[in-house]
Coordinates of C-alpha atoms in Angstrom, one line a residue:
M1439 CA -38.2 53.6 -13.7
A1440 CA -37.9 53.7 -9.9
T1441 CA -39.5 50.2 -9.8
N1442 CA -37.1 48.9 -12.4
G1443 CA -34.2 50.4 -10.6
A1444 CA -35.3 48.9 -7.3
S1445 CA -35.6 45.5 -9.0
C1446 CA -32.2 45.8 -10.4
E1447 CA -30.6 46.4 -7.0
Q1448 CA -32.4 43.4 -5.4
P1449 CA -29.8 40.8 -6.7
Q1450 CA -27.0 43.0 -5.4
K1451 CA -28.6 43.0 -1.9
R1452 CA -29.1 39.3 -2.1
G1453 CA -25.5 38.8 -2.9
T1454 CA -24.4 40.8 0.1
K1455 CA -26.6 38.6 2.3
D1456 CA -25.0 35.4 0.9
K1457 CA -21.4 36.7 1.6
P1458 CA -21.6 36.3 5.4
N1459 CA -22.8 32.9 5.0
G1460 CA -19.8 31.9 3.0
Y1461 CA -17.5 33.8 5.4
F1462 CA -18.9 31.8 8.4
A1463 CA -18.5 28.5 6.4
D1464 CA -14.9 29.3 5.6
S1465 CA -14.3 30.4 9.3
A1466 CA -15.7 27.2 10.5
V1467 CA -13.5 25.1 8.2
S1468 CA -10.5 27.2 9.3
E1469 CA -11.2 26.7 13.0
R1470 CA -11.8 22.9 12.5
R1471 CA -8.3 22.6 10.7
Q1472 CA -6.7 24.6 13.3
K1473 CA -8.2 22.3 16.0
D1474 CA -7.0 19.3 14.2
R1475 CA -3.5 20.7 13.8
E1476 CA -3.3 21.5 17.5
E1477 CA -4.5 17.9 18.3
R1478 CA -1.7 16.5 16.1
L1479 CA 1.0 18.7 17.5
A1480 CA 0.0 17.6 21.0
L1481 CA 0.8 14.0 20.1
V1482 CA 4.4 13.7 21.4
L1483 CA 6.0 11.1 23.5
W1484 CA 6.5 13.4 26.7
R1485 CA 2.7 14.2 26.7
R1486 CA 0.9 11.0 25.4
P1487 CA 3.5 8.3 25.2
F1488 CA 1.3 5.3 24.7
I1489 CA -1.0 6.5 21.9
T1490 CA 2.1 8.2 20.3
L1491 CA 3.9 4.8 20.1
H1492 CA 0.8 3.1 19.0
Y1493 CA 0.3 5.5 16.1
F1494 CA 3.9 5.3 15.3
L1495 CA 3.8 1.5 14.9
L1496 CA 0.6 1.7 12.7
E1497 CA 2.2 4.4 10.5
T1498 CA 5.4 2.3 10.3
F1499 CA 3.3 -0.7 9.1
I1500 CA 1.6 1.4 6.5
T1501 CA 4.9 2.9 5.2
L1502 CA 6.4 -0.7 5.1
K1503 CA 3.4 -1.9 3.1
E1504 CA 3.7 1.1 0.7
W1505 CA 7.5 0.4 0.2
T1506 CA 6.9 -3.2 -0.4
L1507 CA 4.3 -2.5 -3.2
K1508 CA 6.8 -0.1 -4.7
L1509 CA 9.5 -2.6 -4.6
W1510 CA 7.2 -5.3 -6.1
R1511 CA 6.4 -3.0 -9.0
R1512 CA 10.3 -2.7 -9.7
R1513 CA 11.0 -6.4 -9.0
G1514 CA 13.3 -6.6 -11.9
T1515 CA 15.6 -3.9 -10.5
V1516 CA 15.3 -5.6 -7.1
F1517 CA 16.2 -9.0 -8.5
L1518 CA 19.3 -7.6 -10.2
F1519 CA 20.4 -5.9 -7.1
L1520 CA 20.0 -9.1 -5.1
V1521 CA 22.1 -11.0 -7.6
L1522 CA 24.8 -8.4 -7.3
C1523 CA 24.8 -8.6 -3.6
S1524 CA 24.9 -12.4 -3.8
L1525 CA 28.0 -12.3 -6.1
F1526 CA 29.8 -9.9 -3.8
S1527 CA 28.9 -12.1 -0.8
L1528 CA 30.3 -15.0 -2.6
A1529 CA 33.5 -13.2 -3.4
Y1530 CA 33.7 -11.9 0.1
S1531 CA 33.5 -15.4 1.7
T1532 CA 35.8 -17.2 -0.8
E1533 CA 39.4 -17.4 0.0
G1534 CA 41.9 -16.3 -2.7
A1535 CA 44.2 -13.6 -3.9
H1536 CA 41.3 -11.3 -4.6
Q1537 CA 40.5 -10.9 -0.8
K1538 CA 42.8 -7.9 -0.6
Y1539 CA 40.8 -6.0 -3.4
V1540 CA 37.5 -7.0 -1.7
Q1541 CA 38.6 -5.9 1.7
Y1542 CA 39.9 -2.5 0.2
L1543 CA 36.6 -1.9 -1.6
E1544 CA 34.7 -2.9 1.6
K1545 CA 36.7 -0.3 3.6
R1546 CA 36.2 2.4 0.9
F1547 CA 32.6 1.7 0.6
L1548 CA 31.9 1.8 4.5
W1549 CA 33.9 4.9 4.8
C1550 CA 32.1 6.7 1.9
A1551 CA 28.7 5.5 3.2
Y1552 CA 29.4 6.8 6.7
W1553 CA 30.1 10.4 5.4
V1554 CA 27.2 10.2 2.9
G1555 CA 24.8 9.2 5.8
L1556 CA 26.2 12.1 8.0
G1557 CA 25.6 14.5 5.0
I1558 CA 22.0 13.3 4.7
L1559 CA 21.5 13.7 8.4
S1560 CA 22.9 17.2 8.1
S1561 CA 20.2 18.2 5.7
V1562 CA 17.6 17.4 8.4
G1563 CA 19.8 18.8 11.1
L1564 CA 19.3 15.7 13.5
G1565 CA 15.9 17.2 14.1
T1566 CA 17.4 20.4 15.7
G1567 CA 18.9 22.3 12.8
L1568 CA 22.3 21.5 13.9
H1569 CA 24.5 20.5 11.1
T1570 CA 26.7 17.4 11.2
F1571 CA 29.6 19.4 9.8
L1572 CA 29.9 21.0 13.2
L1573 CA 29.8 17.7 15.0
Y1574 CA 31.8 15.3 12.8
L1575 CA 33.4 16.6 9.5
G1576 CA 34.7 19.9 10.9
P1577 CA 36.5 18.3 13.9
H1578 CA 37.8 15.5 11.6
I1579 CA 39.4 18.1 9.2
A1580 CA 40.7 20.0 12.2
S1581 CA 42.4 16.9 13.6
V1582 CA 43.9 15.9 10.3
T1583 CA 45.3 19.5 10.0
L1584 CA 46.8 19.5 13.5
A1585 CA 48.2 16.0 12.8
A1586 CA 49.7 17.1 9.4
Y1587 CA 51.6 20.1 11.1
E1588 CA 52.6 18.1 14.2
C1589 CA 53.9 15.1 12.3
G1590 CA 55.3 17.2 9.4
S1591 CA 53.8 14.8 7.1
T1592 CA 50.4 13.5 5.7
D1593 CA 51.7 9.9 5.4
F1594 CA 49.6 8.7 8.2
P1595 CA 47.1 5.9 7.3
E1596 CA 44.6 6.4 4.5
P1597 CA 40.8 6.4 5.3
P1598 CA 39.1 4.7 6.9
Y1599 CA 41.6 5.9 9.8
P1600 CA 42.1 3.8 12.9
D1601 CA 40.7 5.1 16.2
Q1602 CA 43.6 7.5 16.3
I1603 CA 45.7 9.2 13.7
I1604 CA 49.3 8.0 14.3
C1605 CA 52.4 9.9 13.0
P1606 CA 54.6 7.8 10.7
E1607 CA 57.9 6.6 12.2
A1608 CA 59.9 8.6 9.6
G1609 CA 58.6 12.0 10.3
G1610 CA 58.6 14.8 7.7
M1611 CA 60.5 18.0 7.7
E1612 CA 59.2 21.2 9.4
G1613 CA 57.5 23.4 7.0
S1614 CA 57.0 20.7 4.4
I1615 CA 53.2 20.7 4.8
S1616 CA 51.2 22.7 2.3
L1617 CA 47.6 23.8 2.1
W1618 CA 47.0 21.6 -0.9
S1619 CA 48.3 18.5 0.7
I1620 CA 45.8 18.8 3.6
I1621 CA 43.1 19.4 1.1
S1622 CA 43.9 16.3 -0.8
K1623 CA 44.0 14.3 2.4
V1624 CA 40.5 15.1 3.4
R1625 CA 38.9 15.5 0.0
L1626 CA 37.2 12.0 -0.2
E1627 CA 35.2 12.4 3.1
A1628 CA 34.4 16.0 2.5
C1629 CA 33.0 15.3 -1.1
M1630 CA 31.1 12.4 0.2
W1631 CA 29.6 14.5 3.0
G1632 CA 28.7 17.2 0.4
A1633 CA 27.0 14.6 -1.7
G1634 CA 25.0 13.4 1.2
T1635 CA 23.7 16.9 1.8
A1636 CA 22.8 17.1 -1.9
I1637 CA 20.9 13.8 -1.6
G1638 CA 19.1 15.1 1.5
E1639 CA 17.6 17.9 -0.6
L1640 CA 15.7 15.4 -2.9
P1641 CA 12.7 14.5 -0.6
P1642 CA 11.1 18.1 -0.9
Y1643 CA 11.8 18.0 -4.6
F1644 CA 10.1 14.6 -5.2
M1645 CA 7.1 15.5 -2.9
A1646 CA 6.5 18.8 -4.7
R1647 CA 6.9 17.2 -8.1
A1648 CA 4.5 14.3 -7.2
A1649 CA 1.9 16.8 -5.9
R1650 CA 2.2 18.9 -9.2
L1651 CA 1.9 15.8 -11.5
S1652 CA -1.1 14.2 -9.5
G1653 CA -3.1 17.3 -10.3
A1654 CA -4.4 17.4 -6.7
D1655 CA -4.8 20.8 -5.0
P1656 CA -2.3 21.3 -2.2
D1657 CA -3.4 20.9 1.3
D1658 CA -4.3 24.3 2.8
E1659 CA -1.9 23.9 5.8
D1660 CA 1.1 23.0 3.4
Y1661 CA 0.0 25.7 1.0
E1662 CA 0.0 28.4 3.8
E1663 CA 3.5 27.3 4.9
F1664 CA 4.7 27.3 1.4
E1665 CA 3.4 30.9 1.0
E1666 CA 5.1 31.9 4.2
M1667 CA 8.5 30.5 3.1
L1668 CA 8.1 32.4 -0.2
G1669 CA 7.5 35.6 1.7
Q1670 CA 10.6 35.0 3.9
A1671 CA 12.7 34.1 0.7
E1672 CA 11.8 37.5 -0.9
T1673 CA 13.6 39.4 1.8
A1674 CA 16.4 36.8 2.5
Q1675 CA 19.8 37.5 1.2
I1676 CA 21.8 35.1 -1.1
P1677 CA 22.8 32.5 -0.3
N1678 CA 19.3 31.5 0.8
P1679 CA 19.3 29.7 4.2
L1680 CA 15.9 28.2 3.3
F1681 CA 17.5 25.9 0.6
D1682 CA 14.6 23.4 1.1
L1683 CA 12.6 26.0 -0.7
A1684 CA 14.7 25.5 -3.8
G1685 CA 13.8 21.7 -4.0
I1686 CA 10.1 22.5 -3.3
T1687 CA 10.0 25.2 -6.1
C1688 CA 11.9 23.1 -8.6
G1689 CA 9.7 20.1 -8.0
H1690 CA 6.6 22.3 -8.3
F1691 CA 7.7 23.8 -11.6
L1692 CA 8.8 20.3 -12.9
V1693 CA 12.4 21.1 -13.3
P1694 CA 14.2 18.0 -14.7
F1695 CA 15.8 15.8 -12.1
W1696 CA 19.2 15.9 -13.3
T1697 CA 19.2 19.6 -13.8
F1698 CA 18.2 20.1 -10.1
F1699 CA 20.3 17.3 -8.6
G1700 CA 23.3 18.0 -10.8
A1701 CA 23.5 21.7 -9.8
T1702 CA 22.8 20.8 -6.2
L1703 CA 25.6 18.3 -6.2
I1704 CA 28.1 20.6 -7.8
G1705 CA 27.2 23.4 -5.5
K1706 CA 27.3 21.4 -2.4
A1707 CA 30.0 18.6 -2.9
I1708 CA 32.6 20.8 -4.7
I1709 CA 32.1 24.5 -4.4
K1710 CA 30.7 24.8 -0.9
M1711 CA 32.8 21.9 0.4
H1712 CA 36.1 23.4 -0.7
I1713 CA 35.1 26.7 0.8
Q1714 CA 34.3 25.1 4.3
K1715 CA 37.5 22.9 4.1
L1716 CA 39.7 26.0 3.4
F1717 CA 38.2 27.8 6.3
V1718 CA 38.7 25.0 8.7
I1719 CA 42.2 24.1 7.6
I1720 CA 43.3 27.8 7.8
T1721 CA 41.7 28.3 11.2
F1722 CA 43.5 25.2 12.6
S1723 CA 46.9 25.8 11.0
K1724 CA 49.6 25.5 13.7
H1725 CA 50.7 29.1 13.8
I1726 CA 47.1 30.3 14.0
V1727 CA 46.2 27.9 16.8
E1728 CA 49.1 29.0 18.9
Q1729 CA 48.1 32.7 18.4
M1730 CA 44.5 31.8 19.3
V1731 CA 45.6 30.1 22.5
S1732 CA 47.8 33.0 23.4
L1733 CA 45.0 35.5 22.7
I1734 CA 42.6 33.5 25.0
G1735 CA 45.2 33.7 27.8
S1736 CA 45.4 37.5 27.5
L1737 CA 41.7 37.9 28.3
P1738 CA 41.2 39.7 31.6
R1739 CA 40.3 37.7 34.7
V1740 CA 38.8 34.6 32.9
G1741 CA 41.7 34.2 30.3
P1742 CA 44.1 32.0 32.2
S1743 CA 41.2 29.6 33.4
I1744 CA 39.9 29.2 30.0
Q1745 CA 43.3 28.9 28.3
K1746 CA 44.3 26.0 30.5
P1747 CA 41.9 23.3 29.3
F1748 CA 42.5 24.3 25.6
S1749 CA 46.3 24.1 26.1
E1750 CA 45.8 20.6 27.9
Y1751 CA 43.6 19.5 25.0
L1752 CA 46.2 20.5 22.4
E1753 CA 49.0 18.9 24.3
A1754 CA 47.0 15.7 24.8
Q1755 CA 46.3 15.6 21.0
R1756 CA 50.0 16.1 20.3
S1757 CA 51.0 13.3 22.6
K1758 CA 48.5 10.9 21.1
L1759 CA 49.9 11.7 17.6
H1760 CA 53.4 10.6 18.7
H1761 CA 52.3 7.2 20.1
H1762 CA 53.1 4.4 17.6
T1763 CA 51.0 1.3 17.2
G1764 CA 51.2 -1.1 20.2
E1765 CA 52.6 1.5 22.7
G1766 CA 49.1 2.4 24.1
T1767 CA 47.6 5.7 24.6
P1768 CA 47.0 7.9 27.6
A1769 CA 43.8 6.9 29.5
S1770 CA 42.9 10.4 30.6
E1771 CA 39.8 11.8 29.0
N1772 CA 39.5 15.5 28.5
W1773 CA 36.3 17.1 29.8
L1774 CA 35.8 18.8 26.4
S1775 CA 35.6 15.5 24.6
W1776 CA 33.3 14.2 27.3
V1777 CA 30.9 17.1 27.0
F1778 CA 31.1 16.7 23.1
E1779 CA 30.1 13.0 23.3
K1780 CA 27.1 13.8 25.6
V1781 CA 25.9 16.5 23.2
V1782 CA 26.1 14.2 20.3
L1783 CA 24.1 11.5 22.3
V1784 CA 21.5 14.0 23.3
M1785 CA 21.1 15.2 19.7
V1786 CA 20.7 11.5 18.4
C1787 CA 18.1 10.8 21.0
Y1788 CA 16.2 14.0 20.2
F1789 CA 16.4 13.0 16.5
I1790 CA 14.9 9.5 17.2
F1791 CA 12.1 11.0 19.3
S1792 CA 11.2 13.6 16.6
I1793 CA 10.9 10.8 14.0
I1794 CA 8.5 8.9 16.3
N1795 CA 6.5 12.0 16.9
S1796 CA 6.4 12.9 13.2
M1797 CA 5.2 9.5 12.2
A1798 CA 2.6 9.3 14.9
Q1799 CA 1.3 12.8 13.9
S1800 CA 1.2 11.6 10.1
Y1801 CA -1.1 8.7 11.1
A1802 CA -3.2 11.0 13.2
K1803 CA -3.5 13.3 10.0
R1804 CA -4.5 10.1 8.0
R1805 CA -7.3 9.5 10.5
Q1806 CA -8.6 13.2 10.5
Q1807 CA -8.6 13.1 6.8
S1808 CA -10.5 9.8 6.6
R1809 CA -13.0 11.0 9.1
Q1810 CA -13.6 14.3 7.1
Q1811 CA -14.0 12.3 4.0
R1812 CA -16.7 10.0 5.5
Y1813 CA -18.5 13.2 6.9
S1814 CA -18.5 14.8 3.4
E1815 CA -19.8 11.6 1.8
E1816 CA -22.7 11.3 4.4
K1817 CA -23.5 14.9 3.9
T1818 CA -23.9 14.7 0.2
K1819 CA -26.2 11.7 0.4

């Protein structure tokens, strides 16, 4: 009996001896992946500029090749699109009474495309998490609000606006501006920006959906990051700031495209956008702005010095609004606008650098996976 009992315990002991081997193997794989990840993250322009640019160009070539193959598979759609573009080009270059309609459509299309593009960039935050609402749409709504109260009318030019919003010669009456009239004035650009942010949520949805449909196991690094986001989302309040997680989750669970995109479009382009518009318009209403400037001036010690540039900025904007076409505009440039332009320039440059670094790291990951695949094949032979 004792012998049988001892023999029965032997497989269990053998199993415990095998466990450390598996642990060490998993540890070695984890260390190798961590080393590869650190090597990729070190591939940035300010550390390794030449190899980063080289990998960026190679990844760009591979991406263009993949897009070309995808377009070739849909050559019927591409051909129809080219035919439509040719017809519009012909109508654009041919003189006639239709030119005014063509020019109107052109201006509307470019204006909408501008705000949709900014909305897409807002989803990626220009590589820094900073939304283009704070850089472009918010100041635009604020300027229209200030112009409406100063001019007493919203009859200044329809979008796309000129370089400056100019008050009409026949000004409106004081107190004739309503909240609804200002909302209607900026509705197009605001909705287009919101639609752009909804479009910017599609890449994580399509990536997660393609990974699920392919049946391939997720990459360990991506899976760990996904689990970390899930853990953060469990403790996050609603609305969830990690909205990319919604696209990843909906794609992973194969939520229909129009269900996901329709809900995202309604939420971002209609509901959220009107809330943001109301906040900016109320904040920059004439009486609220005057109270805010006076409140800044009442701050101890630093109040008057801070109040002065704001007051000068508001006065400069009001003087610009009352300059009619052809009269010229003041040449003085406020230091706030100068700083704002430089911040935008820095953000755009950083965004371009982040794209180059990301594509170079993507190519480095291709090389690492290819090297690992060759090693696994040689090991199995």
